């Protein structure tokens, strides 16, 4: 179970020499940029939650806070009852986090990359081999295990990064835009892989700009706009609030309500 309540994070802004006439960002004041101001949502076992919002809304910062990569300034985040803010090292053991900015080690093979992170999690050699075999089969990358990461295609690199994220069988999975830049076949394999976590009863959160992925996979949706939760509920509730059966139009309707 993932429970996030009133999460907030700010960053000190560098001094600005030239003042512009553009409309000020509502998140900038008193020398701080409030990237996340008030975000709340939950994700139960077996649920997939889609985290949506315009560019710069605060989605990635929210996921980095939840994954313990950043420390929140306010609010609470519980992962299976463990307070992420108070016990980050304990919480990290049960989290699988894919960041859009974390690359692979290019000189290592695809399999060596995954095995390395398995060892960091203390997995014994026999279980690690079995888990790697399973993941490489599920992600349809068996023939690329011995290829160096810097020689892999974009899709194979992303599959490898996904395998590395979940090699330790985490109790919670967090994915930041996992299908960005992928071709149709690679994206489908990853979406099917995400869907498989429902049967495992593992809460999974992923951010995306592709609403057809949300419609296909998600049980619940959280929309962030200007660092605050603009919507948190089911797809049917989103359509009702957004005033349209079309998910794209409903999303725009919710964003415009808070503009």
CSV table of N, CA and C in Angstrom, one decimal, residues 102-199:
chain,number,residue,atom,x,y,z
A,102,UNK,N,18.4,8.0,-15.0
A,102,UNK,CA,19.4,7.0,-14.5
A,102,UNK,C,19.8,6.1,-15.7
A,103,UNK,N,21.1,6.2,-16.1
A,103,UNK,CA,21.5,5.4,-17.2
A,103,UNK,C,22.1,4.1,-16.8
A,104,UNK,N,22.4,3.2,-17.8
A,104,UNK,CA,23.1,1.9,-17.5
A,104,UNK,C,24.6,2.1,-17.6
A,105,UNK,N,25.3,1.2,-17.0
A,105,UNK,CA,26.8,1.2,-17.1
A,105,UNK,C,27.1,0.6,-18.5
A,106,UNK,N,27.6,1.5,-19.4
A,106,UNK,CA,27.8,1.1,-20.8
A,106,UNK,C,28.8,0.0,-21.0
A,107,UNK,N,29.8,-0.1,-20.2
A,107,UNK,CA,30.8,-1.2,-20.4
A,107,UNK,C,30.4,-2.6,-19.9
A,108,UNK,N,29.3,-2.6,-19.2
A,108,UNK,CA,28.8,-3.9,-18.7
A,108,UNK,C,27.7,-4.4,-19.7
A,109,UNK,N,27.5,-5.7,-19.7
A,109,UNK,CA,26.5,-6.2,-20.6
A,109,UNK,C,25.1,-6.0,-19.9
A,110,UNK,N,24.1,-6.2,-20.7
A,110,UNK,CA,22.7,-6.0,-20.1
A,110,UNK,C,22.6,-6.9,-18.9
A,111,UNK,N,23.0,-8.1,-18.9
A,111,UNK,CA,22.8,-9.0,-17.8
A,111,UNK,C,23.7,-8.6,-16.6
A,112,UNK,N,24.9,-8.2,-16.9
A,112,UNK,CA,25.8,-7.7,-15.8
A,112,UNK,C,25.2,-6.5,-15.1
A,113,UNK,N,24.5,-5.6,-15.8
A,113,UNK,CA,23.9,-4.5,-15.2
A,113,UNK,C,22.8,-4.9,-14.2
A,114,UNK,N,22.0,-5.9,-14.6
A,114,UNK,CA,20.9,-6.3,-13.8
A,114,UNK,C,21.5,-7.1,-12.6
A,115,UNK,N,22.5,-7.9,-12.8
A,115,UNK,CA,23.1,-8.7,-11.8
A,115,UNK,C,23.7,-7.9,-10.7
A,116,UNK,N,24.4,-6.8,-11.2
A,116,UNK,CA,25.0,-5.9,-10.3
A,116,UNK,C,24.1,-5.3,-9.2
A,117,UNK,N,22.9,-4.9,-9.7
A,117,UNK,CA,21.9,-4.3,-8.8
A,117,UNK,C,21.3,-5.4,-7.9
A,118,UNK,N,21.2,-6.6,-8.4
A,118,UNK,CA,20.7,-7.7,-7.6
A,118,UNK,C,21.7,-8.0,-6.4
A,119,UNK,N,23.0,-7.9,-6.7
A,119,UNK,CA,24.0,-8.1,-5.7
A,119,UNK,C,23.9,-7.0,-4.6
A,120,UNK,N,23.7,-5.8,-5.1
A,120,UNK,CA,23.5,-4.6,-4.2
A,120,UNK,C,22.4,-4.9,-3.2
A,121,UNK,N,21.4,-5.6,-3.6
A,121,UNK,CA,20.2,-5.9,-2.8
A,121,UNK,C,20.5,-7.2,-2.0
A,122,UNK,N,21.7,-7.7,-2.1
A,122,UNK,CA,22.0,-8.9,-1.3
A,122,UNK,C,21.4,-10.2,-1.8
A,123,UNK,N,21.0,-10.3,-3.0
A,123,UNK,CA,20.5,-11.5,-3.5
A,123,UNK,C,21.5,-12.6,-3.7
A,124,UNK,N,21.3,-13.8,-3.2
A,124,UNK,CA,22.2,-14.9,-3.4
A,124,UNK,C,22.3,-15.3,-4.9
A,125,UNK,N,23.4,-15.9,-5.3
A,125,UNK,CA,23.8,-16.1,-6.7
A,125,UNK,C,22.7,-17.0,-7.4
A,126,UNK,N,22.2,-18.0,-6.7
A,126,UNK,CA,21.3,-18.9,-7.4
A,126,UNK,C,19.9,-18.2,-7.7
A,127,UNK,N,19.4,-17.5,-6.7
A,127,UNK,CA,18.2,-16.8,-6.9
A,127,UNK,C,18.3,-15.6,-7.9
A,128,UNK,N,19.5,-15.0,-7.9
A,128,UNK,CA,19.7,-13.9,-8.8
A,128,UNK,C,19.7,-14.4,-10.3
A,129,UNK,N,20.4,-15.6,-10.5
A,129,UNK,CA,20.4,-16.2,-11.8
A,129,UNK,C,19.0,-16.5,-12.3
A,130,UNK,N,18.2,-17.2,-11.4
A,130,UNK,CA,16.8,-17.5,-11.7
A,130,UNK,C,16.0,-16.3,-12.0
A,131,UNK,N,16.2,-15.3,-11.2
A,131,UNK,CA,15.4,-14.0,-11.4
A,131,UNK,C,15.7,-13.3,-12.7
A,132,UNK,N,17.0,-13.3,-13.1
A,132,UNK,CA,17.4,-12.7,-14.3
A,132,UNK,C,16.9,-13.5,-15.5
A,133,UNK,N,16.9,-14.8,-15.4
A,133,UNK,CA,16.4,-15.6,-16.5
A,133,UNK,C,14.9,-15.3,-16.7
A,134,UNK,N,14.2,-15.2,-15.6
A,134,UNK,CA,12.8,-14.9,-15.7
A,134,UNK,C,12.5,-13.6,-16.3
A,135,UNK,N,13.2,-12.6,-15.8
A,135,UNK,CA,12.9,-11.2,-16.3
A,135,UNK,C,13.3,-11.0,-17.8
A,136,UNK,N,14.4,-11.6,-18.2
A,136,UNK,CA,14.9,-11.5,-19.6
A,136,UNK,C,13.9,-12.2,-20.5
A,137,UNK,N,13.3,-13.3,-20.0
A,137,UNK,CA,12.3,-14.0,-20.8
A,137,UNK,C,11.0,-13.1,-20.9
A,138,UNK,N,10.5,-12.6,-19.8
A,138,UNK,CA,9.3,-11.8,-19.7
A,138,UNK,C,9.4,-10.6,-20.6
A,139,UNK,N,10.6,-10.0,-20.6
A,139,UNK,CA,10.8,-8.7,-21.4
A,139,UNK,C,11.3,-9.0,-22.8
A,140,UNK,N,11.4,-10.3,-23.2
A,140,UNK,CA,11.8,-10.7,-24.5
A,140,UNK,C,13.1,-10.1,-24.9
A,141,UNK,N,14.1,-10.3,-24.1
A,141,UNK,CA,15.5,-9.8,-24.3
A,141,UNK,C,16.5,-10.9,-24.1
A,142,UNK,N,16.1,-12.1,-24.2
A,142,UNK,CA,17.1,-13.2,-23.9
A,142,UNK,C,18.3,-13.2,-24.8
A,143,UNK,N,18.2,-12.7,-26.0
A,143,UNK,CA,19.3,-12.8,-27.0
A,143,UNK,C,20.2,-11.5,-26.8
A,144,UNK,N,19.9,-10.7,-25.9
A,144,UNK,CA,20.7,-9.4,-25.7
A,144,UNK,C,21.4,-9.4,-24.4
A,145,UNK,N,21.3,-10.4,-23.6
A,145,UNK,CA,21.9,-10.4,-22.3
A,145,UNK,C,23.4,-10.2,-22.3
A,146,UNK,N,24.1,-10.7,-23.3
A,146,UNK,CA,25.5,-10.7,-23.3
A,146,UNK,C,26.0,-9.5,-24.2
A,147,UNK,N,25.2,-8.6,-24.6
A,147,UNK,CA,25.6,-7.5,-25.4
A,147,UNK,C,25.8,-6.3,-24.4
A,148,UNK,N,26.9,-5.5,-24.7
A,148,UNK,CA,27.2,-4.4,-23.9
A,148,UNK,C,26.1,-3.3,-23.9
A,149,UNK,N,25.8,-2.7,-22.8
A,149,UNK,CA,24.7,-1.8,-22.7
A,149,UNK,C,24.8,-0.6,-23.6
A,150,UNK,N,26.1,-0.1,-23.9
A,150,UNK,CA,26.2,1.0,-24.8
A,150,UNK,C,26.0,0.6,-26.3
A,151,UNK,N,25.8,-0.7,-26.6
A,151,UNK,CA,25.5,-1.1,-27.9
A,151,UNK,C,24.0,-1.5,-28.1
A,152,UNK,N,23.2,-1.3,-27.0
A,152,UNK,CA,21.8,-1.7,-27.1
A,152,UNK,C,21.0,-0.6,-27.8
A,153,UNK,N,19.9,-1.0,-28.4
A,153,UNK,CA,18.9,0.0,-28.9
A,153,UNK,C,18.2,0.7,-27.7
A,154,UNK,N,17.5,1.8,-28.0
A,154,UNK,CA,16.8,2.5,-27.0
A,154,UNK,C,15.8,1.6,-26.2
A,155,UNK,N,15.1,0.8,-27.0
A,155,UNK,CA,14.1,-0.1,-26.4
A,155,UNK,C,14.7,-1.1,-25.5
A,156,UNK,N,15.8,-1.7,-25.9
A,156,UNK,CA,16.5,-2.7,-25.1
A,156,UNK,C,17.1,-2.1,-23.9
A,157,UNK,N,17.6,-0.9,-24.0
A,157,UNK,CA,18.2,-0.2,-22.8
A,157,UNK,C,17.1,0.0,-21.8
A,158,UNK,N,15.9,0.4,-22.2
A,158,UNK,CA,14.8,0.6,-21.3
A,158,UNK,C,14.3,-0.7,-20.7
A,159,UNK,N,14.3,-1.7,-21.5
A,159,UNK,CA,13.9,-3.0,-20.9
A,159,UNK,C,14.9,-3.5,-19.8
A,160,UNK,N,16.2,-3.2,-20.1
A,160,UNK,CA,17.3,-3.6,-19.2
A,160,UNK,C,17.1,-2.8,-17.9
A,161,UNK,N,16.8,-1.5,-18.1
A,161,UNK,CA,16.6,-0.6,-16.9
A,161,UNK,C,15.4,-1.1,-16.1
A,162,UNK,N,14.3,-1.5,-16.7
A,162,UNK,CA,13.2,-2.1,-16.0
A,162,UNK,C,13.5,-3.3,-15.2
A,163,UNK,N,14.3,-4.2,-15.9
A,163,UNK,CA,14.7,-5.5,-15.2
A,163,UNK,C,15.5,-5.1,-14.0
A,164,UNK,N,16.4,-4.2,-14.1
A,164,UNK,CA,17.3,-3.7,-13.0
A,164,UNK,C,16.4,-3.2,-11.9
A,165,UNK,N,15.3,-2.5,-12.2
A,165,UNK,CA,14.5,-1.9,-11.2
A,165,UNK,C,13.8,-2.9,-10.4
A,166,UNK,N,13.4,-4.0,-11.0
A,166,UNK,CA,12.5,-5.0,-10.3
A,166,UNK,C,13.2,-6.3,-10.0
A,167,UNK,N,14.6,-6.4,-10.2
A,167,UNK,CA,15.3,-7.6,-10.0
A,167,UNK,C,15.1,-8.2,-8.6
A,168,UNK,N,15.0,-7.3,-7.6
A,168,UNK,CA,14.9,-7.7,-6.2
A,168,UNK,C,13.5,-8.0,-5.7
A,169,UNK,N,12.6,-8.1,-6.7
A,169,UNK,CA,11.1,-8.4,-6.4
A,169,UNK,C,10.6,-7.4,-5.4
A,170,UNK,N,10.6,-6.1,-5.7
A,170,UNK,CA,10.2,-5.1,-4.7
A,170,UNK,C,8.7,-5.2,-4.4
A,171,UNK,N,8.3,-4.7,-3.3
A,171,UNK,CA,6.9,-4.7,-2.8
A,171,UNK,C,6.1,-3.5,-3.4
A,172,UNK,N,6.8,-2.6,-3.9
A,172,UNK,CA,6.2,-1.4,-4.6
A,172,UNK,C,7.1,-1.0,-5.8
A,173,UNK,N,6.5,-0.7,-6.9
A,173,UNK,CA,7.2,-0.3,-8.1
A,173,UNK,C,6.8,1.1,-8.6
A,174,UNK,N,7.8,1.9,-8.9
A,174,UNK,CA,7.6,3.3,-9.3
A,174,UNK,C,8.4,3.5,-10.6
A,175,UNK,N,7.7,3.9,-11.6
A,175,UNK,CA,8.3,4.1,-12.9
A,175,UNK,C,8.0,5.5,-13.5
A,176,UNK,N,9.1,6.2,-13.8
A,176,UNK,CA,8.9,7.5,-14.4
A,176,UNK,C,9.0,7.5,-15.9
A,177,UNK,N,7.9,7.7,-16.5
A,177,UNK,CA,7.7,7.7,-18.0
A,177,UNK,C,8.5,6.5,-18.6
A,178,UNK,N,8.1,5.3,-18.3
A,178,UNK,CA,8.8,4.1,-18.8
A,178,UNK,C,8.8,3.8,-20.3
A,179,UNK,N,7.8,4.4,-21.0
A,179,UNK,CA,7.7,4.1,-22.4
A,179,UNK,C,8.1,5.2,-23.3
A,180,UNK,N,8.6,6.3,-22.8
A,180,UNK,CA,9.0,7.4,-23.6
A,180,UNK,C,10.1,7.1,-24.6
A,181,UNK,N,9.9,7.4,-25.9
A,181,UNK,CA,10.9,7.1,-26.9
A,181,UNK,C,10.9,5.7,-27.5
A,182,UNK,N,10.0,4.9,-27.0
A,182,UNK,CA,10.0,3.5,-27.5
A,182,UNK,C,9.1,3.3,-28.7
A,183,UNK,N,9.5,2.3,-29.5
A,183,UNK,CA,8.6,1.9,-30.6
A,183,UNK,C,7.4,1.2,-30.1
A,184,UNK,N,6.5,0.9,-31.0
A,184,UNK,CA,5.2,0.3,-30.6
A,184,UNK,C,5.4,-1.1,-30.0
A,185,UNK,N,6.3,-1.9,-30.6
A,185,UNK,CA,6.5,-3.3,-30.0
A,185,UNK,C,7.1,-3.2,-28.7
A,186,UNK,N,8.1,-2.4,-28.5
A,186,UNK,CA,8.8,-2.3,-27.2
A,186,UNK,C,7.9,-1.8,-26.1
A,187,UNK,N,7.1,-0.8,-26.5
A,187,UNK,CA,6.2,-0.2,-25.6
A,187,UNK,C,5.1,-1.2,-25.1
A,188,UNK,N,4.6,-2.0,-26.1
A,188,UNK,CA,3.6,-3.0,-25.7
A,188,UNK,C,4.2,-4.0,-24.7
A,189,UNK,N,5.4,-4.5,-25.0
A,189,UNK,CA,6.0,-5.4,-24.1
A,189,UNK,C,6.1,-4.9,-22.7
A,190,UNK,N,6.5,-3.6,-22.5
A,190,UNK,CA,6.6,-3.0,-21.2
A,190,UNK,C,5.3,-2.8,-20.6
A,191,UNK,N,4.3,-2.4,-21.4
A,191,UNK,CA,2.9,-2.2,-20.8
A,191,UNK,C,2.4,-3.6,-20.3
A,192,UNK,N,2.6,-4.6,-21.1
A,192,UNK,CA,2.1,-6.0,-20.7
A,192,UNK,C,2.9,-6.4,-19.4
A,193,UNK,N,4.1,-6.0,-19.3
A,193,UNK,CA,4.9,-6.3,-18.1
A,193,UNK,C,4.3,-5.5,-16.9
A,194,UNK,N,4.0,-4.3,-17.1
A,194,UNK,CA,3.4,-3.5,-16.0
A,194,UNK,C,2.1,-4.1,-15.6
A,195,UNK,N,1.3,-4.5,-16.6
A,195,UNK,CA,-0.1,-5.1,-16.3
A,195,UNK,C,0.1,-6.4,-15.4
A,196,UNK,N,1.2,-7.1,-15.6
A,196,UNK,CA,1.4,-8.4,-14.9
A,196,UNK,C,1.5,-8.2,-13.4
A,197,UNK,N,1.8,-7.0,-13.0
A,197,UNK,CA,2.0,-6.7,-11.5
A,197,UNK,C,0.7,-6.7,-10.8
A,198,UNK,N,-0.4,-6.5,-11.5
A,198,UNK,CA,-1.7,-6.6,-10.8
A,198,UNK,C,-2.0,-8.0,-10.2
A,199,UNK,N,-1.6,-9.0,-11.0
A,199,UNK,CA,-1.8,-10.3,-10.5
A,199,UNK,C,-0.9,-10.6,-9.3
